[in-house]
Every structure is written in C-alpha cells, then in structure tokens.
Short mmCIF file of C-alpha atoms and ligand atoms in Angstrom, two decimals:
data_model
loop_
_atom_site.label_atom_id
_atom_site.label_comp_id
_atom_site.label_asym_id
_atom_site.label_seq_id
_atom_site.Cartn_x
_atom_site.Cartn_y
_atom_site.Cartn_z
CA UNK A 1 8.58 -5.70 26.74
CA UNK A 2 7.44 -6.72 23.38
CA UNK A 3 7.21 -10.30 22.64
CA UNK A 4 5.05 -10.81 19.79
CA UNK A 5 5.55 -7.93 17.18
CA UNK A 6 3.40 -6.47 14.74
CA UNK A 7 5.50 -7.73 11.89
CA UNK A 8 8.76 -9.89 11.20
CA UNK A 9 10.67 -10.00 7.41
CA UNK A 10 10.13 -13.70 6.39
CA UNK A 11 13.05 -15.49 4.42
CA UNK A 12 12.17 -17.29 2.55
CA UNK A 13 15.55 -18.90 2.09
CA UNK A 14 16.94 -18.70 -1.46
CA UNK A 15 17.61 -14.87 -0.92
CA UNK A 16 21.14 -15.20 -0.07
CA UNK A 17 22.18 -17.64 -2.97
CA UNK A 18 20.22 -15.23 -5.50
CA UNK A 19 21.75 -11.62 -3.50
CA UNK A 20 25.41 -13.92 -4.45
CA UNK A 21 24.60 -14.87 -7.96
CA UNK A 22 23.53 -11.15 -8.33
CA UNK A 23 27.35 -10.23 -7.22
CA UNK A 24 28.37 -12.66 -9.62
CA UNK A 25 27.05 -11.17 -12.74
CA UNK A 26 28.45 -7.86 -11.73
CA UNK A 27 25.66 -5.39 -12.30
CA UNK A 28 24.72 -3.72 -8.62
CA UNK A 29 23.05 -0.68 -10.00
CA UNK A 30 19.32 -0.39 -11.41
CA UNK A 31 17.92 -2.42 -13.85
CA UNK A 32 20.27 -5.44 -13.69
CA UNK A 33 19.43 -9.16 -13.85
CA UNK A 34 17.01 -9.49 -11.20
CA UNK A 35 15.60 -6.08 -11.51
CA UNK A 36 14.18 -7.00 -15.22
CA UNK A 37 13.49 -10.56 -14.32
CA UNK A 38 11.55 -9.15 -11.28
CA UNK A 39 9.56 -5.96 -13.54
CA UNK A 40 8.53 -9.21 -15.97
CA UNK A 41 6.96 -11.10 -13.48
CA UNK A 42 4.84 -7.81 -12.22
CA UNK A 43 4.15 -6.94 -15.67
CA UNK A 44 2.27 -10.70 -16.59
CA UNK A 45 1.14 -10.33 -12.92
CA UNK A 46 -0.38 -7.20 -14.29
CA UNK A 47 -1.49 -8.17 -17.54
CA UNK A 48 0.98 -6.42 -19.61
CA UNK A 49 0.71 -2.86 -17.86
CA UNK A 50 4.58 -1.98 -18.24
CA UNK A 51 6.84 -1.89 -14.66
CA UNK A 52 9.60 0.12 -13.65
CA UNK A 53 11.34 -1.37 -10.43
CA UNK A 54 11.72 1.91 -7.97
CA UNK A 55 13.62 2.16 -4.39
CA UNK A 56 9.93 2.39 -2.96
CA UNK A 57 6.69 2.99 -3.38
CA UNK A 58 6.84 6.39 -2.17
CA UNK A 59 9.30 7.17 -4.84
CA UNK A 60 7.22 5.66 -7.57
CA UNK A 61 4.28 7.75 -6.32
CA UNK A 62 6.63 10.77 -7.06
CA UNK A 63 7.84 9.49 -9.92
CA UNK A 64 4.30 9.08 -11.29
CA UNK A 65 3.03 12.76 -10.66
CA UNK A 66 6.12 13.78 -12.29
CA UNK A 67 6.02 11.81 -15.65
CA UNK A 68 2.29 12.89 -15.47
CA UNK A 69 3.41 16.89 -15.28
CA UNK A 70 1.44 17.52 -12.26
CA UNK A 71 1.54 21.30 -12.08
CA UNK A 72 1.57 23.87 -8.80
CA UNK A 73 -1.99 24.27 -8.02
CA UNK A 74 -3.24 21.51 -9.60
CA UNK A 75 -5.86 18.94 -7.43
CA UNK A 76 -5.31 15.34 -6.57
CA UNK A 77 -8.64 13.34 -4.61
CA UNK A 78 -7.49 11.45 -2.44
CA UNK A 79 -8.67 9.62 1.22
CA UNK A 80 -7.56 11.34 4.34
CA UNK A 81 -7.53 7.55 5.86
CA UNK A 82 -4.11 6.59 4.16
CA UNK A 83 -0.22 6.81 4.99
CA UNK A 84 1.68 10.43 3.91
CA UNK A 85 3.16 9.24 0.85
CA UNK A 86 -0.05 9.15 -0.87
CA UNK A 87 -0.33 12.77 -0.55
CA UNK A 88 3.72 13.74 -0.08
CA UNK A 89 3.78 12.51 -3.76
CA UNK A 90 1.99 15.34 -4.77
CA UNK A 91 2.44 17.98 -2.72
CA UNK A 92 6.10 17.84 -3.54
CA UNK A 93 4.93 19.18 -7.30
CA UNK A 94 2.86 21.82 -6.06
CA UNK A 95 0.13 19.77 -6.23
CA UNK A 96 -2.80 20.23 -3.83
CA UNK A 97 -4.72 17.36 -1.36
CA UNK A 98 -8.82 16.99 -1.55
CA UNK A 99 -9.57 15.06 0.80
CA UNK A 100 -12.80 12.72 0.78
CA UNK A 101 -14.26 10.28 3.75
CA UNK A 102 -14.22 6.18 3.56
CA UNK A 103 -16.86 4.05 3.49
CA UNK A 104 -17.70 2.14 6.74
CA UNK A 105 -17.12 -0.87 5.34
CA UNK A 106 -13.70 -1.43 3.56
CA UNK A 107 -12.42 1.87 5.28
CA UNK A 108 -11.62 2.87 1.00
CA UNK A 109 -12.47 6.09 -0.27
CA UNK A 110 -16.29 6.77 -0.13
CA UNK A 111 -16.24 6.78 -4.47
CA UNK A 112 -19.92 8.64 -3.81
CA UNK A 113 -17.99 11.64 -3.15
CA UNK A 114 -15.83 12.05 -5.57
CA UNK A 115 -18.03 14.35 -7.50
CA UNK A 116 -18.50 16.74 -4.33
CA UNK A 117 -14.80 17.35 -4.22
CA UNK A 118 -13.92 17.80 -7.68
CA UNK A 119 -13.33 21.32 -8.84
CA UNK A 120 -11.94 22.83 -11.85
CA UNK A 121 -8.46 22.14 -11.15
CA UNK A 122 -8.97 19.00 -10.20
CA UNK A 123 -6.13 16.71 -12.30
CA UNK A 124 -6.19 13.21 -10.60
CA UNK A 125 -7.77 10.86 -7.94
CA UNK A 126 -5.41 8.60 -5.95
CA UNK A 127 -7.61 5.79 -4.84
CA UNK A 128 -6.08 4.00 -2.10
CA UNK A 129 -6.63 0.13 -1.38
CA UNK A 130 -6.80 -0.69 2.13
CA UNK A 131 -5.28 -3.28 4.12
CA UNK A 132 -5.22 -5.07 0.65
CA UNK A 133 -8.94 -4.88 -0.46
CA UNK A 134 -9.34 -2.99 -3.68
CA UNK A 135 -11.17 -0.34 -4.18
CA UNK A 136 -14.59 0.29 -5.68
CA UNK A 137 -12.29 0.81 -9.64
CA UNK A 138 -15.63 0.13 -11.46
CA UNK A 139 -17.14 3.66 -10.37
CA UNK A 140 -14.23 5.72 -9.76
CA UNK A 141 -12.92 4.77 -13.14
CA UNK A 142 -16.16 5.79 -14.55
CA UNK A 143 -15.51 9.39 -12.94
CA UNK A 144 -12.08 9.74 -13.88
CA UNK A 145 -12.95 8.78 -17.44
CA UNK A 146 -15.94 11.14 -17.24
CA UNK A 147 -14.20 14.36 -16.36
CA UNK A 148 -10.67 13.31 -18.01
CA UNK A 149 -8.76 12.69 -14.48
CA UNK A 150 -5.58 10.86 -14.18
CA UNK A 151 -5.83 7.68 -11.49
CA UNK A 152 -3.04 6.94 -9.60
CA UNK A 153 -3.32 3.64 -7.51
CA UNK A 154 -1.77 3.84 -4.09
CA UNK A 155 -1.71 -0.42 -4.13
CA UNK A 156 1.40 -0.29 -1.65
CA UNK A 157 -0.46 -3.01 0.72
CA UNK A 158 -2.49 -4.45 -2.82
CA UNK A 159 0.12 -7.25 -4.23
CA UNK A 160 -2.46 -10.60 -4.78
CA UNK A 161 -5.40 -8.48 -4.24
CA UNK A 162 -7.61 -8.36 -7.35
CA UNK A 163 -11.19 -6.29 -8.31
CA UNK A 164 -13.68 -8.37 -10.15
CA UNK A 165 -11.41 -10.63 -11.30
CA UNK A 166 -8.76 -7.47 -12.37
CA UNK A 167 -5.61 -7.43 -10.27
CA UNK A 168 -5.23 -3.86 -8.14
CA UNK A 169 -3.08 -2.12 -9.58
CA UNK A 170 -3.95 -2.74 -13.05
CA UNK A 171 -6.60 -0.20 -13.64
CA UNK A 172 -4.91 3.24 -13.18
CA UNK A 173 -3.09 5.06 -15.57
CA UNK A 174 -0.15 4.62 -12.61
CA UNK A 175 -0.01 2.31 -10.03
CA UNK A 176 2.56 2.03 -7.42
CA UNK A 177 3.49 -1.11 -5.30
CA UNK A 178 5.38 -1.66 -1.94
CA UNK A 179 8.16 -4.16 -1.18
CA UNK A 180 9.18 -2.71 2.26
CA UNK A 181 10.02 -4.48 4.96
CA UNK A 182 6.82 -4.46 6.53
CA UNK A 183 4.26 -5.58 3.32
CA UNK A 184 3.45 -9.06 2.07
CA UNK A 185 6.36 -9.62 -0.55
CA UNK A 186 9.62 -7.19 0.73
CA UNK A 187 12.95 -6.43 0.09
CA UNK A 188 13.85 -3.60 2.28
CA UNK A 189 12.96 -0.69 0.45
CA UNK A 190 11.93 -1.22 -3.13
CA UNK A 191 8.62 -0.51 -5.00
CA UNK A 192 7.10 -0.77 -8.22
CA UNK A 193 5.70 1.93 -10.85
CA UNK A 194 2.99 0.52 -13.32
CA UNK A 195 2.78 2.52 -16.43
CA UNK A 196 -0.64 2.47 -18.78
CA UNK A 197 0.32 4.56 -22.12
CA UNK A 198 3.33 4.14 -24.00
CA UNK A 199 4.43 8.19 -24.04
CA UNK A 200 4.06 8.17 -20.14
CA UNK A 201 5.91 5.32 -19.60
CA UNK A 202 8.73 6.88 -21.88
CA UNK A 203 8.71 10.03 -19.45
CA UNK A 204 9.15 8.13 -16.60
CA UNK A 205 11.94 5.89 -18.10
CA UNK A 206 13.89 9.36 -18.44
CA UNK A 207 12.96 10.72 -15.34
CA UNK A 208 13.83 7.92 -12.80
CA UNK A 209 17.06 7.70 -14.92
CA UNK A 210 18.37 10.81 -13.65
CA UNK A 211 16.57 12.75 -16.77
CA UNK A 212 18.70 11.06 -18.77
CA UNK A 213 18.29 9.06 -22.44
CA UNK A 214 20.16 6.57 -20.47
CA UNK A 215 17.62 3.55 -20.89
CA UNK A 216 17.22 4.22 -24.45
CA UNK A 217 21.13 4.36 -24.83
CA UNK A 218 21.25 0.66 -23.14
CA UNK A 219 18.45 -0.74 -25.59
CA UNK A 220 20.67 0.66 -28.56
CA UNK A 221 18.13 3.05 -29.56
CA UNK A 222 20.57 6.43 -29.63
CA UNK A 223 24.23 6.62 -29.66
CA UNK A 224 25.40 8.57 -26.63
CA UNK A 225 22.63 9.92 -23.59
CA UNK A 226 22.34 12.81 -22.39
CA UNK A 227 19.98 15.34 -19.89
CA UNK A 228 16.79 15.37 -21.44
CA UNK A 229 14.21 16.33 -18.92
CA UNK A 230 14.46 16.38 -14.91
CA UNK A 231 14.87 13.76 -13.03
CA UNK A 232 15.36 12.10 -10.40
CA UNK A 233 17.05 8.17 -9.14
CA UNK A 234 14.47 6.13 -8.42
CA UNK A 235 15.88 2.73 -9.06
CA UNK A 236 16.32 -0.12 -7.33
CA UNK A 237 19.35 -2.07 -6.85
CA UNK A 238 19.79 -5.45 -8.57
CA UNK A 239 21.05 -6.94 -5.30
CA UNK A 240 17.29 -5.91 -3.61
CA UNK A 241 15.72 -7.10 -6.50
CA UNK A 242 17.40 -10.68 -6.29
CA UNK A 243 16.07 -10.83 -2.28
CA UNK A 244 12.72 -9.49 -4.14
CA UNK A 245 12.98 -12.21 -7.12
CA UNK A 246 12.61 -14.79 -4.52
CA UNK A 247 10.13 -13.70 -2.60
CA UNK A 248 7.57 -12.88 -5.66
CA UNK A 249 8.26 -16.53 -6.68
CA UNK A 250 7.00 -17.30 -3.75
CA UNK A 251 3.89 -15.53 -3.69
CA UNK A 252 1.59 -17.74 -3.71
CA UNK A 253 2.43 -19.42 -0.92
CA UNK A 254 2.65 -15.53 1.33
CA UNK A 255 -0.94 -15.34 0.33
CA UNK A 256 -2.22 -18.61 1.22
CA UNK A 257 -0.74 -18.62 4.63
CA UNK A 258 -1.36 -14.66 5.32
CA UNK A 259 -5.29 -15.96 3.83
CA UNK A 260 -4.87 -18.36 6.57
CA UNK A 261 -4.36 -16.45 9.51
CA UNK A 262 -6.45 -13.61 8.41
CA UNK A 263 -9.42 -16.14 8.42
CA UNK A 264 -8.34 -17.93 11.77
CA UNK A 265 -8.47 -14.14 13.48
CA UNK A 266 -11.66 -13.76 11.51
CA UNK A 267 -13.05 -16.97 13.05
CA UNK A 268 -11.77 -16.43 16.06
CA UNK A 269 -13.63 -13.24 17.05
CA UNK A 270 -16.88 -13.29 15.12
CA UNK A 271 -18.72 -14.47 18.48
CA UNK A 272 -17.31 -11.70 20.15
CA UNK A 273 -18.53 -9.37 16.88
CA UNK A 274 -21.97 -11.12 17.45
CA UNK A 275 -22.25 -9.22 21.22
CA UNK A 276 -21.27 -6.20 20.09
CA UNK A 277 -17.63 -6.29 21.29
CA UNK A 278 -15.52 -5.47 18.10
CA UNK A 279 -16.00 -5.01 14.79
CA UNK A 280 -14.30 -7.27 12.15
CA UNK A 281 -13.19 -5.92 8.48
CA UNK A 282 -15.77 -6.21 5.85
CA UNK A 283 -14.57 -7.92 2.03
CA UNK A 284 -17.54 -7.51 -0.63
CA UNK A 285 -18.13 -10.40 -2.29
CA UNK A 286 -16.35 -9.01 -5.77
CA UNK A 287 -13.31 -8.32 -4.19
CA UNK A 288 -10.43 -10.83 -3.91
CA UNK A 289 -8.30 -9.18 -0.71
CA UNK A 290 -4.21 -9.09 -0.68
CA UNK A 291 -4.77 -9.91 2.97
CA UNK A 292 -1.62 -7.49 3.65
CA UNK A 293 -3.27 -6.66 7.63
CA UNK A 294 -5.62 -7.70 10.32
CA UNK A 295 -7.32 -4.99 12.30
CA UNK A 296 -10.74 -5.01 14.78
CA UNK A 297 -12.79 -2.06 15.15
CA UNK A 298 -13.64 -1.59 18.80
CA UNK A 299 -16.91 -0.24 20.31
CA UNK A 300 -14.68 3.35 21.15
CA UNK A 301 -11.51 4.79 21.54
CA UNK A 302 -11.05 4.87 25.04
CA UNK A 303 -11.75 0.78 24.54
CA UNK A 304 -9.43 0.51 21.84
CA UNK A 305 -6.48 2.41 24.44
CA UNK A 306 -7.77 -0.21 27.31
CA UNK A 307 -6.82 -3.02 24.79
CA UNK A 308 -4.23 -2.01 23.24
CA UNK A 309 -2.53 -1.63 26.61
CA UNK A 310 -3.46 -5.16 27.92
CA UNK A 311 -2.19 -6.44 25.06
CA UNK A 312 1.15 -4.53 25.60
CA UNK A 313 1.23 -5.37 29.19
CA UNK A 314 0.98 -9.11 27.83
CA UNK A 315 3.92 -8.45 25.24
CA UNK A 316 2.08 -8.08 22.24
CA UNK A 317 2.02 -5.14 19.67
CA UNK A 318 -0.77 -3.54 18.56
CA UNK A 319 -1.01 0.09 16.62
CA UNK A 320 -3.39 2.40 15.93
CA UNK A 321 -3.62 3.00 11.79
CA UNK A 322 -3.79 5.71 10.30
CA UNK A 323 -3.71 9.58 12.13
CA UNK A 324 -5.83 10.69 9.28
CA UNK A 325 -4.43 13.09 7.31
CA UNK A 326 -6.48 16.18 7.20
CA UNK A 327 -5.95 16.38 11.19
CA UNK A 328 -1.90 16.53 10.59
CA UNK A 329 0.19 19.24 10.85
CA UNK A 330 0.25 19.37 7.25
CA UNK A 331 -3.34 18.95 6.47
CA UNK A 332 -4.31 21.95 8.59
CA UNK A 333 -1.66 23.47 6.82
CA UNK A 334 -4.14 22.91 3.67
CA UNK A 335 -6.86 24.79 5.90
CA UNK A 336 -8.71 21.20 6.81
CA UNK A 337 -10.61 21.04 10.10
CA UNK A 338 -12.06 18.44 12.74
CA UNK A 339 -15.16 17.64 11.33
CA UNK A 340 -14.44 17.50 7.60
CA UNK A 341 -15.05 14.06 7.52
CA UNK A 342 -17.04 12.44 10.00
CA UNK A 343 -16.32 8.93 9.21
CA UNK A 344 -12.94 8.71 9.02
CA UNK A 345 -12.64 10.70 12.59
CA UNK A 346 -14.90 8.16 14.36
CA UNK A 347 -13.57 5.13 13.11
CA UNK A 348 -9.76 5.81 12.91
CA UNK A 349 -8.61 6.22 16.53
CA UNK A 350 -10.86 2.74 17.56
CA UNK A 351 -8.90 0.88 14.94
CA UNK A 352 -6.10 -1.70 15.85
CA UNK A 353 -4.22 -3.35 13.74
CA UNK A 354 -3.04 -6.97 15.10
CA UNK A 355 0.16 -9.08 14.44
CA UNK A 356 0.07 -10.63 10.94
CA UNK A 357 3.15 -11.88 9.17
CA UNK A 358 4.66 -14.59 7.02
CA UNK A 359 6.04 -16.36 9.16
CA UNK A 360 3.56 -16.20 12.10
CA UNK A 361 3.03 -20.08 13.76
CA UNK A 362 -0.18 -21.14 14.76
CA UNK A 363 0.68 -21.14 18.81
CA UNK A 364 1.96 -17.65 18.22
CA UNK A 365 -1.53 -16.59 16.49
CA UNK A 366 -3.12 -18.42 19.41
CA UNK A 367 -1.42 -16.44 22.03
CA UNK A 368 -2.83 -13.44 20.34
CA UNK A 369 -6.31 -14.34 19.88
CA UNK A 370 -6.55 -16.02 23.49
CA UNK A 371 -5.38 -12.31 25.10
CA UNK A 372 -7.21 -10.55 23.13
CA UNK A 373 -10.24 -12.54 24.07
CA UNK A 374 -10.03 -12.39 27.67
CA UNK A 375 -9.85 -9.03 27.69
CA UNK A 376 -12.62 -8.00 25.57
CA UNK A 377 -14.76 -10.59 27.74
CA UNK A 378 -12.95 -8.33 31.00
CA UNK A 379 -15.14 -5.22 29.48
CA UNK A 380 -18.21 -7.04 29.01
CA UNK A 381 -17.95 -7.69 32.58
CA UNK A 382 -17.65 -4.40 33.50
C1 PLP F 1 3.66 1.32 2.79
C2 PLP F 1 2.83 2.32 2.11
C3 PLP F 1 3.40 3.34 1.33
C4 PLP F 1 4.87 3.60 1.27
O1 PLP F 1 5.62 2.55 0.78
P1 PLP F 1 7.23 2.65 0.76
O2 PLP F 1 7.64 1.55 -0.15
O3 PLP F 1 7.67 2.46 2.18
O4 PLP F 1 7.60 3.99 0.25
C5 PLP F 1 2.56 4.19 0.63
N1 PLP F 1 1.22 4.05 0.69
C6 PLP F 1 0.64 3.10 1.45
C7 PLP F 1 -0.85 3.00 1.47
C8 PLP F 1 1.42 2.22 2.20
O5 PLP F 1 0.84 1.28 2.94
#
C-alpha cells in the first residue's frame, strides 16, 4: 500500500475561480483568454522567443519536426536516457533516432559525441535537459551552428531552469515545455512550443490550426481561411490554460519550495554519499536547475531493487527512470544493441527517483529521508 507517492497535483487555489471566469467569457477552444495571457508570460519568460500553447509537450515536439519539414530518412541526435516522446516526435515523420551516451554527471547528453554520430543525413539534435538541469547549450549550439543542424529542446522537466544566465528553452530553434500533471507548473495535459524564426513560427501557426489560415483569419490578416498545408490540432483549451494561468503566476514560489526540498534530500544524504552508499545528482556551477526531480544513484542495481522495495514495503514510491531507449522494443527495431552506450546502461537501472512535489510538508519529506536512511545503513551492515 502506497502512502507517500511519487507526485501529487498542487492547487494552488485560484484555479477554480479563473477555470469559471474562463466559462464566463465564452471561448473554450484554443487560443482564448487565458491561452494568450498564458503564451505572453512564457514568451517574456523566454525573452521574446514566440509561444504557441499545445495539448502537451509531446504534441509540440511533433508539431516542431513538422513545421521544420523533417523528411523520411532524415537524422535527429538525440540521448537514449530520455522519455519516448523525444524520439516518437520524430519517428512519426520518418525521421530516424541517433542515439548518443550521457555524461556521468548531469545524466545530459555527452555533447563530446555529437560529432561521432553525425552523418550526412543528419538534420537536428534534440538535446534533452534532465531532471531540470540544462544542458551543456554553449557547445552543442556551437555544433549545430557548425554543420547547419536544427536544435530542438526537449525542456519538458526545464520550466525555471536557466544555462549561464539563459533560460532552457530559449536557445533552440524549437523548444517544447510540459504542463502535465506530473511536472513543476501543470494543468493536466498542456505544453508549450517555442518558436525562433518568424517563417517557422508561421508554419506551425497553420499546422497546429488544423492546416488552416485560421490564425491569420482571427488577426484580420485574410478574409476567409482555408486548408493551406497539413495539419494537425494541437491546441490547448482555454479552460486548461486558466488552471495553467494560475499556476505560472505562481512560479516562483513552486521553485523556491521544490529548491527547498531538493536541498533538504541533498543535505540529508551527503554523509551517506561520503561512505560510498549512494550517489547524489551533480549541478555545475553555471547551471541554474528547474529542480523538477530528486533521484540517488545507488552503488548497483540489485541495491537499487533492495531499496526500492523497503521503501515500498514502508509505503513509499520510488521508480526507476528511464528504460533507455535504444534497449526498447523500438530501438532494436532501429538495429541498436546492449552495449551501444556504456554509460547510460550502467547508470540507468541503479537510478531512483524519490517523492518530490509542491505540496510535499516537511514531516512527509522526513518520513522519506529517515527510511531511506535506515536502510541504506541496513546494507552497510551487511
Ligand atoms: C514529460 C516529458 C515529456 C512529455 O510531456 P507531455 O506533456 O506529457 O507530452 C517529454 N519529454 C520529457 C523529457 C518529459 O519529461
């Protein structure tokens, strides 16, 4: 029985008076009230990079390979430690997964080998930023700029995370954001697109608008719409986007307190890091984190399993994160083996991800940390 879960959607309390003011106005569908005042604060979040509210992240993945004309056969670089969607995106279009290792420390794509596993159809590189700590943008920018690659940021789990100084998300020509139910700032489903140039961000206007004229129609730019290109719906609904309105308003405050408890777990185990009993996530000093998870690295997997289940056995969730791609189903499919990448297949199966949420209370966090400790102590005894 599971007491303590991995993760709980936090009210924040003015949700349900914005979700009825949204009813009020009488626009449900896409780009409504809420949905522009919500894609204005994203796009000053984001210095001016222009947003498109989407029903998830996943779907403004899609929708940026699309307004990009990914074609069949065409390469995206990508990790292999990251969640389907990254790669699903692509795939969908033909498109065709390259795989690279992480770096032992922020578990991000290893940006040293992005040059071994670029090839001549190589089209874009879809850095990933992990548990909410960006990315090494200053060198794979470099490459992408180098060998004229597109960069689509995965920054589902990135929201408050920044890169010397730079938000995530604002340094690809795309970047996607996640509000599900289970990030930092959620409204269900929803997600974000981040457009760079003005003719790409025109593409994807049409294309998430059914391929359809239909957003140019609204601004009075052309008389009637019409099917102009294929498309898709990837908007959200203004009565998300008011639950979502509230809870970027209140982002500050999700960051300091998921800061908070990131840096009490931190503190909490860094004697047991000292004797060799876990290892705790690593933040260069350039990076700002989003602080989106928690997770230890343990000394092997058949530890991690003896943890994880004491920790279940006290009613407390913890999960593994992620099955690395390239070992899928699928990614055999794309004729990957065990082996490929050496780091990612130690380090992902000894991974565990704790409880970390909004709302988490101190006692709660306590619970956690005081299990967790007695049992790693129960191995050193053994
Ligand atoms: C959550 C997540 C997604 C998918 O987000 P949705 O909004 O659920 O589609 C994609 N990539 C990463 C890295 C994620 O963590």
């Amino acid at each position: 029985m599971i007491k303590i879960p991995l993760n709980k959607p936090t009210l924040l309390g003015r949700e349900f008076q914005l979700i009825r003011d949204a009813i009020r106005r009488g626009q449900l569908s896409g780009d409504g009230y809420y949905s522009n005042r919500c894609a204005d604060f994203l796009q000053k979040y984001l210095k001016g990079l222009h947003v498109l509210m989407t029903s998830s992240c996943t779907h403004a993945l899609e929708l940026a390979y699309l307004a990009a004309g990914l074609e069949p056969g065409d390469e995206v670089i990508l990790p292999s430690f990251t969640f389907p969607s990254t790669a699903n995106a692509f795939v969908l279009r033909g498109g065709v997964p390259r795989f690279v290792d992480i770096r032992r420390d922020t578990l991000n794509m290893d940006e040293t080998l992005l040059s071994g596993a670029r090839t001549r159809r190589t089209r874009a590189i879809s850095p990933v930023h992990y548990a909410g700590v960006p990315c090494e943008m200053g060198a794979i920018l470099a490459f992408a700029k180098s060998h004229r690659l597109c960069v689509v940021e995965d920054a589902a789990q990135a929201l408050g995370a920044s890169y010397r100084g730079q938000p995530a998300g604002s340094f690809g020509d795309f970047s996607a954001f996640s509000f599900h139910e289970t990030k930092s700032c959620i409204c269900g489903e929803g997600g974000c697109l981040a457009v760079r140039d003005p003719q790409s961000l025109e593409r994807a206007e049409i294309i998430r608008q059914k391929g359809t004229n239909r957003q140019k129609f609204f601004r009075g730019e052309v008389d009637k719409y019409s099917w102009v290109d294929v498309g898709s719906s990837y908007l959200m609904s203004d009565l998300q986007a008011a639950y979502l309105y509230v809870q970027l308003q209140g982002l500050a405050g999700i960051l300091r307190r998921r800061r908070q408890l990131y840096k009490r777990y931190a503190e909490a185990f860094r004697s047991d890091e000292d004797q060799g009993r876990l290892q705790l996530p690593v933040i260069p000093p350039h990076v700002e984190p989003g602080y989106h998870l928690f997770f230890i690295i343990l000394p092997s997997e058949k530890e991690r399993e003896r943890i994880q289940e004491g920790l279940r056995r006290r009613g407390i969730l913890s999960v593994i994160h992620y099955f690395p791609l390239h070992l899928s189903r699928m990614g055999r499919r794309f004729g990957y083996r065990p082996g490929d990448f050496p780091v990612t297949e130690e380090l992902a199966p000894r991974l565990l991800r704790l409880p970390l949420y909004n709302a988490m209370t101190g006692p709660v966090q306590r619970r956690v940390i005081t299990a967790l400790k007695v049992l790693l102590s129960a191995s050193a005894r053994s």
